[in-house]
XYZ file of C-alpha atoms in Angstrom:
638
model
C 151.969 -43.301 64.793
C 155.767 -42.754 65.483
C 157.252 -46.415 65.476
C 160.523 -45.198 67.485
C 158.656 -43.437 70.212
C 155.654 -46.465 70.581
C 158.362 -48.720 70.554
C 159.644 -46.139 73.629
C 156.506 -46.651 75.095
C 156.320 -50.042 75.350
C 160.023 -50.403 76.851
C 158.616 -48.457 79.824
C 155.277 -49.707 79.653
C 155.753 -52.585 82.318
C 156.595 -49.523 84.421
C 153.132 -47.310 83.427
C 150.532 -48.703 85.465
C 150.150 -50.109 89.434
C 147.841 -52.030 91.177
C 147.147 -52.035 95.282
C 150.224 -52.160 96.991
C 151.123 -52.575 100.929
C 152.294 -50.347 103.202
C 156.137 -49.460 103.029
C 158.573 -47.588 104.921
C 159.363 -44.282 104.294
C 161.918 -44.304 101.281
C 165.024 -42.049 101.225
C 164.355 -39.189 98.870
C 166.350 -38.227 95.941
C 166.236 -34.534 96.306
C 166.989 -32.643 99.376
C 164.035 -30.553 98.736
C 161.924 -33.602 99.614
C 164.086 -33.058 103.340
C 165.571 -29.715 103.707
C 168.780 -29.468 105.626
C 169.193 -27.439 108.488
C 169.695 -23.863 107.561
C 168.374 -20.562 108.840
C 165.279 -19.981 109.019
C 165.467 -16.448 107.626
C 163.440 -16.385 104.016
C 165.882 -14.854 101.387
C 165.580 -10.949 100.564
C 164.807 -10.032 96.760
C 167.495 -9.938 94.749
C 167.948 -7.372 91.396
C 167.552 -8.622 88.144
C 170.683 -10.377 86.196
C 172.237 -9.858 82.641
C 174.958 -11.762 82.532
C 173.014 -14.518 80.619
C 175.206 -14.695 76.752
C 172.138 -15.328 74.292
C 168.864 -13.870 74.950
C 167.262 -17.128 75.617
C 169.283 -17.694 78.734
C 168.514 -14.409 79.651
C 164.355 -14.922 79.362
C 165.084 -17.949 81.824
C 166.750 -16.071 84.363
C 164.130 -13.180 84.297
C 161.782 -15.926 84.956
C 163.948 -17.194 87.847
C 164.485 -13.871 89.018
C 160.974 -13.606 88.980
C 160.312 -16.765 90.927
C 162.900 -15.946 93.442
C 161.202 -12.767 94.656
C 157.871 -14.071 95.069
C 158.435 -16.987 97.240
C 156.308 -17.604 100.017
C 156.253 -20.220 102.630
C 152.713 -19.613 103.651
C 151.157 -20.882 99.996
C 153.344 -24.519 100.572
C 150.645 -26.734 101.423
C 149.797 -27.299 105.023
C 150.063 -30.282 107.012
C 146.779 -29.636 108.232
C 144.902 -28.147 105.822
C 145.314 -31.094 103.475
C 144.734 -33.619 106.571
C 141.089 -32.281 106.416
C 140.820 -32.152 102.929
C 141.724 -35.745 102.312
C 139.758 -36.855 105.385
C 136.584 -34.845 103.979
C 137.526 -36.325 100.503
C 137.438 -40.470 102.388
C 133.973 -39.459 103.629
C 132.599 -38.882 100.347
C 133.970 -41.344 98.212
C 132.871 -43.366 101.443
C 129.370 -42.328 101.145
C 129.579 -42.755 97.142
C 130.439 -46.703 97.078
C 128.539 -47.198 99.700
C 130.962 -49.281 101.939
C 127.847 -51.727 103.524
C 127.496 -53.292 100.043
C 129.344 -56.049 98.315
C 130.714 -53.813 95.775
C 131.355 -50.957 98.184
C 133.238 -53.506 99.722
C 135.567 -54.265 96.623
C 136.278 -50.794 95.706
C 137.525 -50.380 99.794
C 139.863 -53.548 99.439
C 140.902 -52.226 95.823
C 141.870 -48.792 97.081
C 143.207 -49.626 100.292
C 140.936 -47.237 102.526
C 141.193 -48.741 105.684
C 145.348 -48.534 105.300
C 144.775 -44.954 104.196
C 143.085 -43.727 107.052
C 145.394 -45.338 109.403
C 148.472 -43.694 107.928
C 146.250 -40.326 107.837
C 145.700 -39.986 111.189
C 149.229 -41.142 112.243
C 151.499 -38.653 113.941
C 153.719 -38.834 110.966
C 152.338 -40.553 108.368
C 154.545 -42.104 105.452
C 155.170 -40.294 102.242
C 155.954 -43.664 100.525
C 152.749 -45.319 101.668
C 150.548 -42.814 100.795
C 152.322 -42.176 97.214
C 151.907 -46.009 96.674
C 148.295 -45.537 97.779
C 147.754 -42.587 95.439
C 149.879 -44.544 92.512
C 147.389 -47.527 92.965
C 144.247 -44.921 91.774
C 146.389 -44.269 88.145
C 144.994 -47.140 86.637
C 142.967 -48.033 83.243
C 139.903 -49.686 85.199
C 136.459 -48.211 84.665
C 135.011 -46.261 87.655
C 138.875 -44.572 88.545
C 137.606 -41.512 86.713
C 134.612 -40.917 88.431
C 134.387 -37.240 90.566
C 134.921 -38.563 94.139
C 137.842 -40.908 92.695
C 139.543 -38.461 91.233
C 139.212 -35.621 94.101
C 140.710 -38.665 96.352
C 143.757 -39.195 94.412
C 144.346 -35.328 93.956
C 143.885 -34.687 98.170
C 146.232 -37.371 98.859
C 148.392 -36.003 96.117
C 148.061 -32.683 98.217
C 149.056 -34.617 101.198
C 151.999 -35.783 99.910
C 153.277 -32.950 98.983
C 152.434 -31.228 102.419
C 154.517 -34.114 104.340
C 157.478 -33.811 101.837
C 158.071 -29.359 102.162
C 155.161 -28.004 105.013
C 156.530 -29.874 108.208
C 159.022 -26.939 107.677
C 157.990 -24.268 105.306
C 160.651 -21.914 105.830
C 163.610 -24.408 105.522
C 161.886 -25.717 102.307
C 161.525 -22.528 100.622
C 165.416 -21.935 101.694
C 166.589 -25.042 99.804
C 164.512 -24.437 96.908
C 166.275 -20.486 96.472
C 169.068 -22.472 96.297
C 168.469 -24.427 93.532
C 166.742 -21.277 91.485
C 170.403 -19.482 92.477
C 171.930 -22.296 90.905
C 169.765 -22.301 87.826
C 170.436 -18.471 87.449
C 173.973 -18.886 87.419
C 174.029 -22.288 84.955
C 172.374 -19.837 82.509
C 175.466 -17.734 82.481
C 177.450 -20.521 81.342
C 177.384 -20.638 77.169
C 175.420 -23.476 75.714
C 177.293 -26.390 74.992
C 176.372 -28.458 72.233
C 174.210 -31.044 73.305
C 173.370 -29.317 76.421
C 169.524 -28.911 75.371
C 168.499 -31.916 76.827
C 170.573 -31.269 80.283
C 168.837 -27.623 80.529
C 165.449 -28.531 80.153
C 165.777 -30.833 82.611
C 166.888 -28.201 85.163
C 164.623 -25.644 83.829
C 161.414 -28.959 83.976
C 162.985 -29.822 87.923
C 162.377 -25.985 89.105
C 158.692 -25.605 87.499
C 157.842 -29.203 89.053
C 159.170 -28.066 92.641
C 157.071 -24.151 92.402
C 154.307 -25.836 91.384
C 154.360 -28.663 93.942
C 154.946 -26.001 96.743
C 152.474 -23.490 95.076
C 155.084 -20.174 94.051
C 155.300 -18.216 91.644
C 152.751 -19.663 89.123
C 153.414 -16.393 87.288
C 157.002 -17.750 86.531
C 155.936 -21.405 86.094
C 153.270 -20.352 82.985
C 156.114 -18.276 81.543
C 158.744 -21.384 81.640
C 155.853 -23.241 80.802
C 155.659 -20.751 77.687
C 159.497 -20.083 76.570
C 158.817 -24.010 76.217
C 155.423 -24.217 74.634
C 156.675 -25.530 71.005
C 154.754 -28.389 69.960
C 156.091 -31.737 71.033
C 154.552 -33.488 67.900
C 154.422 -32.330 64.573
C 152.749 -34.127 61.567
C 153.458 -33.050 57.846
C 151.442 -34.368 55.209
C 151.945 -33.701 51.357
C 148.616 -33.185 48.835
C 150.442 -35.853 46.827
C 149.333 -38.564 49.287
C 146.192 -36.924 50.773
C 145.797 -37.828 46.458
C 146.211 -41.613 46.554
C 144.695 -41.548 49.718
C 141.734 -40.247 49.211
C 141.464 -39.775 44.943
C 138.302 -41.922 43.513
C 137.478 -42.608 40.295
C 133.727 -41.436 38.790
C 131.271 -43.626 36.869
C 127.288 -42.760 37.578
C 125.144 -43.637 35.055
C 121.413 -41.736 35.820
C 117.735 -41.736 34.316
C 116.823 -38.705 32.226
C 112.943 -37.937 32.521
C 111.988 -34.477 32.316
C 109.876 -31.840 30.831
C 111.486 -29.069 28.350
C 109.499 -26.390 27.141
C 106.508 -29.012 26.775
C 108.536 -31.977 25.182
C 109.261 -34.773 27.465
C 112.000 -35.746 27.595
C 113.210 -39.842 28.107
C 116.908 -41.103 27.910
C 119.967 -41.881 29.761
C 123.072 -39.788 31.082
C 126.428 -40.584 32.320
C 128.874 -38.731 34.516
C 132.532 -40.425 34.390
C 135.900 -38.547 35.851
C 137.463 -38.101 38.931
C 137.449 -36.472 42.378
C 140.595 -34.959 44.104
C 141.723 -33.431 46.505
C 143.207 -29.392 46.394
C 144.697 -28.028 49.833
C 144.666 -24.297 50.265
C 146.359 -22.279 53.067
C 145.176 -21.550 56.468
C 146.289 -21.174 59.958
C 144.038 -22.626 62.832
C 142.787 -24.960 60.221
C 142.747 -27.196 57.121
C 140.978 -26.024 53.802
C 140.886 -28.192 51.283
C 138.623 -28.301 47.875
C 136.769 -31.104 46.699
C 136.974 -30.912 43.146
C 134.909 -32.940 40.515
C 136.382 -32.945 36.927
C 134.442 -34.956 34.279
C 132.463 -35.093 31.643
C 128.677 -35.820 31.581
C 127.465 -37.519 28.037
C 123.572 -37.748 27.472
C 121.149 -40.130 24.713
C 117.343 -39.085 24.845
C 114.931 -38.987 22.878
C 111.931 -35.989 23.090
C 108.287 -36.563 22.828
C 105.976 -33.816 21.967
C 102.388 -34.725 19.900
C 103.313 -37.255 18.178
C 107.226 -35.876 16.968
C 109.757 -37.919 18.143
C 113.266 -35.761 18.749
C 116.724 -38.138 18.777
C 119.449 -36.116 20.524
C 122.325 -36.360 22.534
C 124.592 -34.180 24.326
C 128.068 -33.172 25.868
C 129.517 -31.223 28.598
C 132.518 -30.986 30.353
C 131.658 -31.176 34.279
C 133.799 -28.951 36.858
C 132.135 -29.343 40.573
C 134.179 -28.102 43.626
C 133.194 -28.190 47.259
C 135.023 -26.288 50.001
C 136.431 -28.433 53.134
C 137.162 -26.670 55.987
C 138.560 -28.723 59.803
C 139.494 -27.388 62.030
C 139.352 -28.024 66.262
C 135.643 -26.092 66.034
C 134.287 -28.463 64.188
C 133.816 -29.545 60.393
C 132.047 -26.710 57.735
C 132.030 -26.990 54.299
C 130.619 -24.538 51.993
C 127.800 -25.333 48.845
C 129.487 -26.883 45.630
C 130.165 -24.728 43.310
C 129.790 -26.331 38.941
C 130.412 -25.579 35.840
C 129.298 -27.039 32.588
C 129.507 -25.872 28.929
C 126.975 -28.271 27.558
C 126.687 -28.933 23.855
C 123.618 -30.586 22.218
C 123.072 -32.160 19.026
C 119.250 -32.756 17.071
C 120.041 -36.177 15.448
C 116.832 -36.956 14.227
C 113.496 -35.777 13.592
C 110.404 -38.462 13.379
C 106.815 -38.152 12.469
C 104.640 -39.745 10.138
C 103.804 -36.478 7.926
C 106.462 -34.517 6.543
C 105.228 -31.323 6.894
C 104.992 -31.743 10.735
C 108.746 -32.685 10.510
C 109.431 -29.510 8.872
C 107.583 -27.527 10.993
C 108.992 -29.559 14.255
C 112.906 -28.745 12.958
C 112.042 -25.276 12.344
C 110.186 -25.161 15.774
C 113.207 -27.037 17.296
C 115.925 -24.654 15.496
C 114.434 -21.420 17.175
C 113.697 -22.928 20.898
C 117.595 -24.797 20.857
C 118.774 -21.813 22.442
C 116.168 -21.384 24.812
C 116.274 -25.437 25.538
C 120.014 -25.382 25.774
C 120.379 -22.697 28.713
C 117.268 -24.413 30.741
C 118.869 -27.720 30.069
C 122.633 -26.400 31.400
C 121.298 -25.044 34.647
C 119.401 -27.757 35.329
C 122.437 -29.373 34.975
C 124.220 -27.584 37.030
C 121.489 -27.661 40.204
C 121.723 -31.499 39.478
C 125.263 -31.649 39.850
C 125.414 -29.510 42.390
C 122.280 -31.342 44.915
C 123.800 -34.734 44.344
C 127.480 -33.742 45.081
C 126.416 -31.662 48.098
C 124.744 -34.992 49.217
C 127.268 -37.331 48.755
C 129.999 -34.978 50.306
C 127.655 -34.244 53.695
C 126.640 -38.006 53.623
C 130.648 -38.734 54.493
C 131.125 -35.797 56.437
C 128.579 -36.557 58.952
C 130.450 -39.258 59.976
C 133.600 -37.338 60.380
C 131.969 -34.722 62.157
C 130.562 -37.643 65.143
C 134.451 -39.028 65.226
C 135.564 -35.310 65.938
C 133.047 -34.375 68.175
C 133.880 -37.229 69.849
C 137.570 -36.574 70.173
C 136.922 -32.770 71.067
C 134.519 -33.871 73.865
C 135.320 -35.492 77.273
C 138.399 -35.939 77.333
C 138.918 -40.293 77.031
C 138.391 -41.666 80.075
C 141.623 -43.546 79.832
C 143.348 -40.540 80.265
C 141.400 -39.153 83.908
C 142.236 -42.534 85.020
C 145.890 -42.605 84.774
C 145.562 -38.830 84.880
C 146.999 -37.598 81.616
C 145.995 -34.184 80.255
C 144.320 -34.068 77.123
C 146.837 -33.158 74.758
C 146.472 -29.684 72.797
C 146.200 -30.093 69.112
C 146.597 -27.204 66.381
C 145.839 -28.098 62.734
C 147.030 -25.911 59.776
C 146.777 -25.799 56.110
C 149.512 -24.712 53.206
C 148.841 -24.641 49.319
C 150.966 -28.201 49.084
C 150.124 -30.105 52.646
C 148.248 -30.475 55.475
C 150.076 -30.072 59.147
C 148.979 -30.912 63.016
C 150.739 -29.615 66.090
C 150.371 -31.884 68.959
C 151.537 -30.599 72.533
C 152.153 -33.379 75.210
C 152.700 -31.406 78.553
C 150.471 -30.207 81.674
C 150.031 -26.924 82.497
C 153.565 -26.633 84.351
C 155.714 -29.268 82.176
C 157.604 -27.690 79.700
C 157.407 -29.269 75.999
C 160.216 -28.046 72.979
C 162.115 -24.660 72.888
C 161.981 -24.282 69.245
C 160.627 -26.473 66.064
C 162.094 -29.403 64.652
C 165.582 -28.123 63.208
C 166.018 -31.013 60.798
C 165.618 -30.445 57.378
C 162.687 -32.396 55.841
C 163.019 -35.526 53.304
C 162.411 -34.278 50.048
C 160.607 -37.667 48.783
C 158.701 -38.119 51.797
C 154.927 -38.451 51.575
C 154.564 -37.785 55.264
C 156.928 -36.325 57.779
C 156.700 -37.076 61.581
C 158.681 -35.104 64.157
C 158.551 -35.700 68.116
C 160.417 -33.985 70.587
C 161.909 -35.565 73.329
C 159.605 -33.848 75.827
C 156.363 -35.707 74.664
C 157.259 -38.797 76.095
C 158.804 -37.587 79.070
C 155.904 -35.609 80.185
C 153.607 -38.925 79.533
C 156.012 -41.146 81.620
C 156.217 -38.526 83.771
C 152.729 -38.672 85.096
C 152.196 -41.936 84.428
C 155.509 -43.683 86.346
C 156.756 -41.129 88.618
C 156.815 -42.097 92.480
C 155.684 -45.668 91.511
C 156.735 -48.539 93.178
C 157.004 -51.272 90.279
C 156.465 -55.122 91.183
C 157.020 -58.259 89.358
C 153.867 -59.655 90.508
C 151.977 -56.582 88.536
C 153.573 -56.885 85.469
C 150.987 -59.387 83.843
C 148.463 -57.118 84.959
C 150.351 -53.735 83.548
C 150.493 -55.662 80.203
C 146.642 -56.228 80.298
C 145.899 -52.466 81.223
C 148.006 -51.367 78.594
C 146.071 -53.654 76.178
C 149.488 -55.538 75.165
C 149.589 -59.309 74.870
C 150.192 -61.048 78.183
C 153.123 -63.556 77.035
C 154.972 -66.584 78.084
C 158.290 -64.624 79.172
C 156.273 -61.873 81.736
C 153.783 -64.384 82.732
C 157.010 -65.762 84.310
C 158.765 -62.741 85.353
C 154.679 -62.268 87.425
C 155.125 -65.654 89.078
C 159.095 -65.489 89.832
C 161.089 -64.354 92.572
C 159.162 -61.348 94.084
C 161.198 -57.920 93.129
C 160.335 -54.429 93.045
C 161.933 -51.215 92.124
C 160.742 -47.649 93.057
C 160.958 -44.793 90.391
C 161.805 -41.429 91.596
C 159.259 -38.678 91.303
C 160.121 -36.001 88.826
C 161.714 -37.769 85.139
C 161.488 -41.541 85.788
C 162.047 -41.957 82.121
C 164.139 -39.693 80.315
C 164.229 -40.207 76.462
C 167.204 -37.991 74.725
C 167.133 -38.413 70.702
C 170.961 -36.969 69.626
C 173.880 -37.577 67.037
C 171.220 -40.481 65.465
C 171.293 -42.381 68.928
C 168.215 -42.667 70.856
C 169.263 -42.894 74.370
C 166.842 -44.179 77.490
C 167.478 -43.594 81.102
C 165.572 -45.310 84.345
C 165.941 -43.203 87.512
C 165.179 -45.476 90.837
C 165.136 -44.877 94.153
C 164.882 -48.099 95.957
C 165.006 -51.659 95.174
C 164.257 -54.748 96.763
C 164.197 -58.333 96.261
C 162.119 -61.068 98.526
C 162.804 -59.691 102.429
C 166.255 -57.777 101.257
C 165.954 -53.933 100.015
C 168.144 -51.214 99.507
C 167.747 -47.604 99.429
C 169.846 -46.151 96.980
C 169.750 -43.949 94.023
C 170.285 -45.645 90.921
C 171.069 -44.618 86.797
C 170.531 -47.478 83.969
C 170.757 -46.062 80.638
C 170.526 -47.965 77.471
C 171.793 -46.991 74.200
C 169.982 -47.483 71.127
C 170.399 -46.713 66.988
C 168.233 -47.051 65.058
C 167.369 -48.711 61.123
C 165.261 -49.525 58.473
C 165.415 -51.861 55.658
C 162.259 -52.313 53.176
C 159.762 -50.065 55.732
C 160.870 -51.900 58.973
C 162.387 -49.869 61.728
C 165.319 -52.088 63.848
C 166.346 -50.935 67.191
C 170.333 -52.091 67.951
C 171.424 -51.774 71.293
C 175.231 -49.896 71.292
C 177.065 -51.813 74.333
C 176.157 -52.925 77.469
C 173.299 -51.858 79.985
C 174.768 -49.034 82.505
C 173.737 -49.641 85.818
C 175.168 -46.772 88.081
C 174.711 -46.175 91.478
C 174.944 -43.254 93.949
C 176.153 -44.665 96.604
C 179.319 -47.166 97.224
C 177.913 -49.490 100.022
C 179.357 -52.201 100.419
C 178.045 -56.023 102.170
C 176.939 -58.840 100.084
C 173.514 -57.989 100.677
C 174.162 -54.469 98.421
C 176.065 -56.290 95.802
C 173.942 -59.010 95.416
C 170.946 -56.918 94.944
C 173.412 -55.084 92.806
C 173.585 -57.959 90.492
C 169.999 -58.961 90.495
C 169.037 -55.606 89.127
C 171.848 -55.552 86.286
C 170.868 -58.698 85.214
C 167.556 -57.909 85.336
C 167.948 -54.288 83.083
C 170.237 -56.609 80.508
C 167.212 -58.992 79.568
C 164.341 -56.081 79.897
C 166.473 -53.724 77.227
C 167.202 -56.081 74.280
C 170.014 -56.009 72.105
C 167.008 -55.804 69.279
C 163.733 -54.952 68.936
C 162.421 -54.788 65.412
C 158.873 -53.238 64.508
C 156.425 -53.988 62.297
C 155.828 -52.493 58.669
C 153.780 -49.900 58.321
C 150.228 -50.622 56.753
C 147.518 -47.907 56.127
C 145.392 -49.994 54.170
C 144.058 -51.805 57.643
C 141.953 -48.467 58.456
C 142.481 -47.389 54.626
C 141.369 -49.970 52.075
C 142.011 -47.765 49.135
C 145.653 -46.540 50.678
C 148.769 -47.122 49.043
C 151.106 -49.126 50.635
C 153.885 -46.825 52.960
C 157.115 -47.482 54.420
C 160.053 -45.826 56.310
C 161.771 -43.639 54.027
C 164.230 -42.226 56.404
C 164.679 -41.500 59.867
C 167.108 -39.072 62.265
C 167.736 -38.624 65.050
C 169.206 -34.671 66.604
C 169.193 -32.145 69.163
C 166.129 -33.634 70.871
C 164.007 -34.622 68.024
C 163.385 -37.424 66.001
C 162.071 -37.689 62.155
C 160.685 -40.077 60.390
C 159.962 -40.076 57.069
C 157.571 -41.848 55.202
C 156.347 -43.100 51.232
């Protein structure tokens, strides 16, 4: 849909998916929430509401904060033991589900690692990392991962984790994490900078991930969740296009054989025009009219004891047919015609001439009579076979979205993705969809797409920032990547498996872990699209080091005749936390640098845009325009 964000998507998609990994030693967190410092174990009192916030936006956040702040409770952090049983109860079940005795209760043990995962369980301190990698290993696209007992197993050992990184000491935990929403209260105070968006939401996305990991304030995460509920993904589409999309011409020749006031009557009509396409306004929804302008032409001739009548006729046609979509389903209201049909006697035939005088003079009195029966069955004609041929096509739109408004894909349980939330809305000039990418505690944009919109643009497609961080989020975070997967990502993902990675798979063994809250960050600003990997270890054959790393890539983007061109600006950064020192560090240093450099190209060009694939009768588009500003990108396309 968005070429700039898929090709996004496919930058990080070696890093998307995981397969069975072994166990690994416990890897040095990246926040000291994951291991409080020592400090008091007295929780922190409640504290009075702020207002030193300088634009009332600010000062929403800190009420939220402020909010958060006083309800904290280290009872609600998950316990240690609590989730032990839970994920123990959860193994038992799944146990009894694939029935471990068989050959393929067998394979799905090996797959998932259970015999490793009750080992680490019942250690005395079992290993965050191993049990993340475990859990990582069930976020793939393979049928069966989003089955009940599957899915309960990777959310208890999802609990588990969480209980080993903040309940071995609750109270500690919740001290460090008052901390960080003192900090947040008193960044707000600070004026917004420009470009600062993308460094706030990131704060503001850090503190919901860490109450709702540790279970507080749920209150305040919904209403962070809600100051940053703007759609992610917006879609603008004029009537012009919806036009050449979906205009057809009209040619439908029919029989005539019926009965008129006792003359039969035999001949042959024809309907020619056009049908388009008229959007009207609504919120929650698209309505749109079907409308039917032609003109219907008829040649018969009438039969009626022995007189033969010659006649033909006119009449403009007008037929329109309300549309209405929206996420309930597809409705459509009866078609609605109008005719103003004009007939003509031509002739008048019999063998005796006074018949023929009596006929016309018969004929001249009962025109009036014929003409209005004739027009409304006309009209009921019109009407039944445009009803049909309207609900004949919209049956199959209504399977496709019954289908997309039903169980969620099962794609998206497997690698556990929410369903995105999708709002559809009408104007009197174009059609519009609302797409929000986030879970119930991510938070999505502040505020709409501030870019003005291409005048000549056919369709318009905005996409915040947020909406691929929140799908990388779930779908990389806390993942230990390997080189020996990456074939197998590309598979999953349903991309081509080529020469290049099929090497990278059978090379030097390497791995990098990704931290847990914004692997990938994707900021869109001043026209640059700018990428950013966050890892927390690396290793390479026997050698590993633990140490936070930074690579960001720079990108701008182009189009020339509809194709979009990614050129890098500069080098790859590759920054590091830490300054050890040793050749095994800067070795490994070096490996991963050179490793970044070939993975983000200095180019990467996409393909045209082409409709007419899933629309035979579409006009050909291409990339009008695109920008690139505070957060969002636009594309524009005709």
């Amino acid at each position: 849909m968005l070429r700039l964000a898929k090709t996004a998507i496919v930058m990080a998609g070696c890093f998307c998916l995981s397969t069975l990994a072994s166990a690994q030693n416990e890897s040095s967190p990246s926040d000291s929430l994951q291991r409080p410092a020592a400090a008091d174990t007295l929780l922190p009192a409640p504290i009075a509401p702020l207002t030193q916030a300088p634009d009332s936006s600010s000062q929403a956040i800190q009420a939220l904060v402020i909010q958060a702040m006083n309800s904290l409770d280290a009872s609600k952090i998950p316990s240690l033991s609590d989730s032990k049983q839970r994920l123990l109860g959860t193994i038992a079940r799944l146990e009894n589900y694939i029935v471990p005795a068989s050959s393929n209760g067998q394979a799905w043990g090996r797959f998932l690692g259970l015999e490793s995962l009750k080992e680490e369980v019942e250690r005395e301190f079992p290993s965050v990392d191993v049990l993340a990698d475990l859990q990582a290993n069930m976020r793939q696209n393979y049928p069966g991962l989003e089955y009940p007992p599957f899915v309960e197993l990777r959310d208890a050992i999802s609990q588990m984790v969480r209980a080993l990184r903040y309940g071995y000491a609750p109270e500690k935990s919740i001290q460090v994490l008052n901390g960080k929403l003192k900090q947040l209260l008193d960044a707000m105070n600070q004026p917004a900078t420009a470009g600062a968006g993308t460094e706030r939401s990131y704060e503001i996305g850090l503190i919901a991930n860490y109450l709702h990991e540790m279970n507080q304030a749920p209150a305040a995460v919904a209403g962070m969740h809600q100051r940053f509920g703007t759609p992610n993904v917006q879609i603008y589409a004029r009537e012009s296009l919806l036009n050449r999309v979906l205009m057809r011409p009209v040619s439908q020749p029919s029989p005539v054989n019926e009965c008129l006031l006792g003359t039969r009557i035999i001949g042959q009509a024809c309907l020619n025009g056009s049908v388009t396409v008229d959007v009207q306004p609504m919120f929650g929804g698209v309505s749109m009219n079907l409308n039917l302008a032609g003109n219907m032409t008829t040649n018969s001739r009438g039969y009626n004891r022995g007189v033969v009548i010659g006649s033909t006729a006119s009449s403009p046609v007008y037929a329109s047919k309300q549309i209405v979509v929206s996420p309930q389903g597809i409705s459509s209201m009866p078609a609605s015609v109008a005719t103003n049909l004009q007939t003509s006697i031509n002739s008048i035939d019999h063998r005796f001439r006074v018949v023929r005088r009596i006929a016309q003079k018969k004929a001249a009195e009962q025109k009036p009579q014929a003409d209005s029966i004739a027009q409304g069955r006309l009209q009921r004609r019109i009407q039944t076979q445009y009803n049909d041929q309207v609900e004949q096509q919209l049956s199959k739109a209504r399977v496709q979205l019954a289908t997309f408004q039903g169980t969620p894909r099962p794609e998206l349980t497997r690698l556990e993705l929410s369903k995105p939330s999708l709002s559809v809305y009408s104007t009197a000039s174009s059609v519009q969809g609302d797409l929000k990418q986030a879970t119930s505690f991510q938070i999505a944009a502040e505020k709409p797409c501030g870019i003005a919109k291409p005048a000549l643009s056919d369709i318009v497609i905005e996409a915040h920032q947020s909406a691929l961080i929140n799908a990388l989020d779930v779908l990389v975070g806390d993942r230990t990547i390997r080189n020996t997967e990456l074939d197998n990502f590309a598979r999953q993902a349903s991309l081509a498996v080529t020469e290049e990675l099929k090497k990278e798979a059978e090379g030097e063994p390497w791995s990098i872990t990704m931290t847990s809250f914004r692997p990938v960050e994707v900021e869109f600003d001043d026209q640059l699209a700018r990428i950013k990997l966050r890892i927390t270890k690396m290793s390479r054959g026997d050698q590993s080091l633990e140490d936070d790393v930074l690579v960001t890539a720079t990108y701008l983007p182009s189009f020339n005749q509809g194709v979009l061109t990614l050129d890098r600006q500069g080098e790859v950064e590759v920054n590091f936390a830490k300054t050890s020192r040793g050749l095994r560090a800067v070795t490994l240093r070096a490996f991963l640098k050179g490793k970044f450099d070939a993975f983000f190209k200095e180019r990467f060009v996409t393909e045209r845009i082409d409709l007419r694939k899933s629309f035979p009768n579409a006009p050909s588009l291409a990339i009008d325009s695109i920008k690139l500003d505070d957060g969002w990108v636009q594309v524009g396309v005709r």
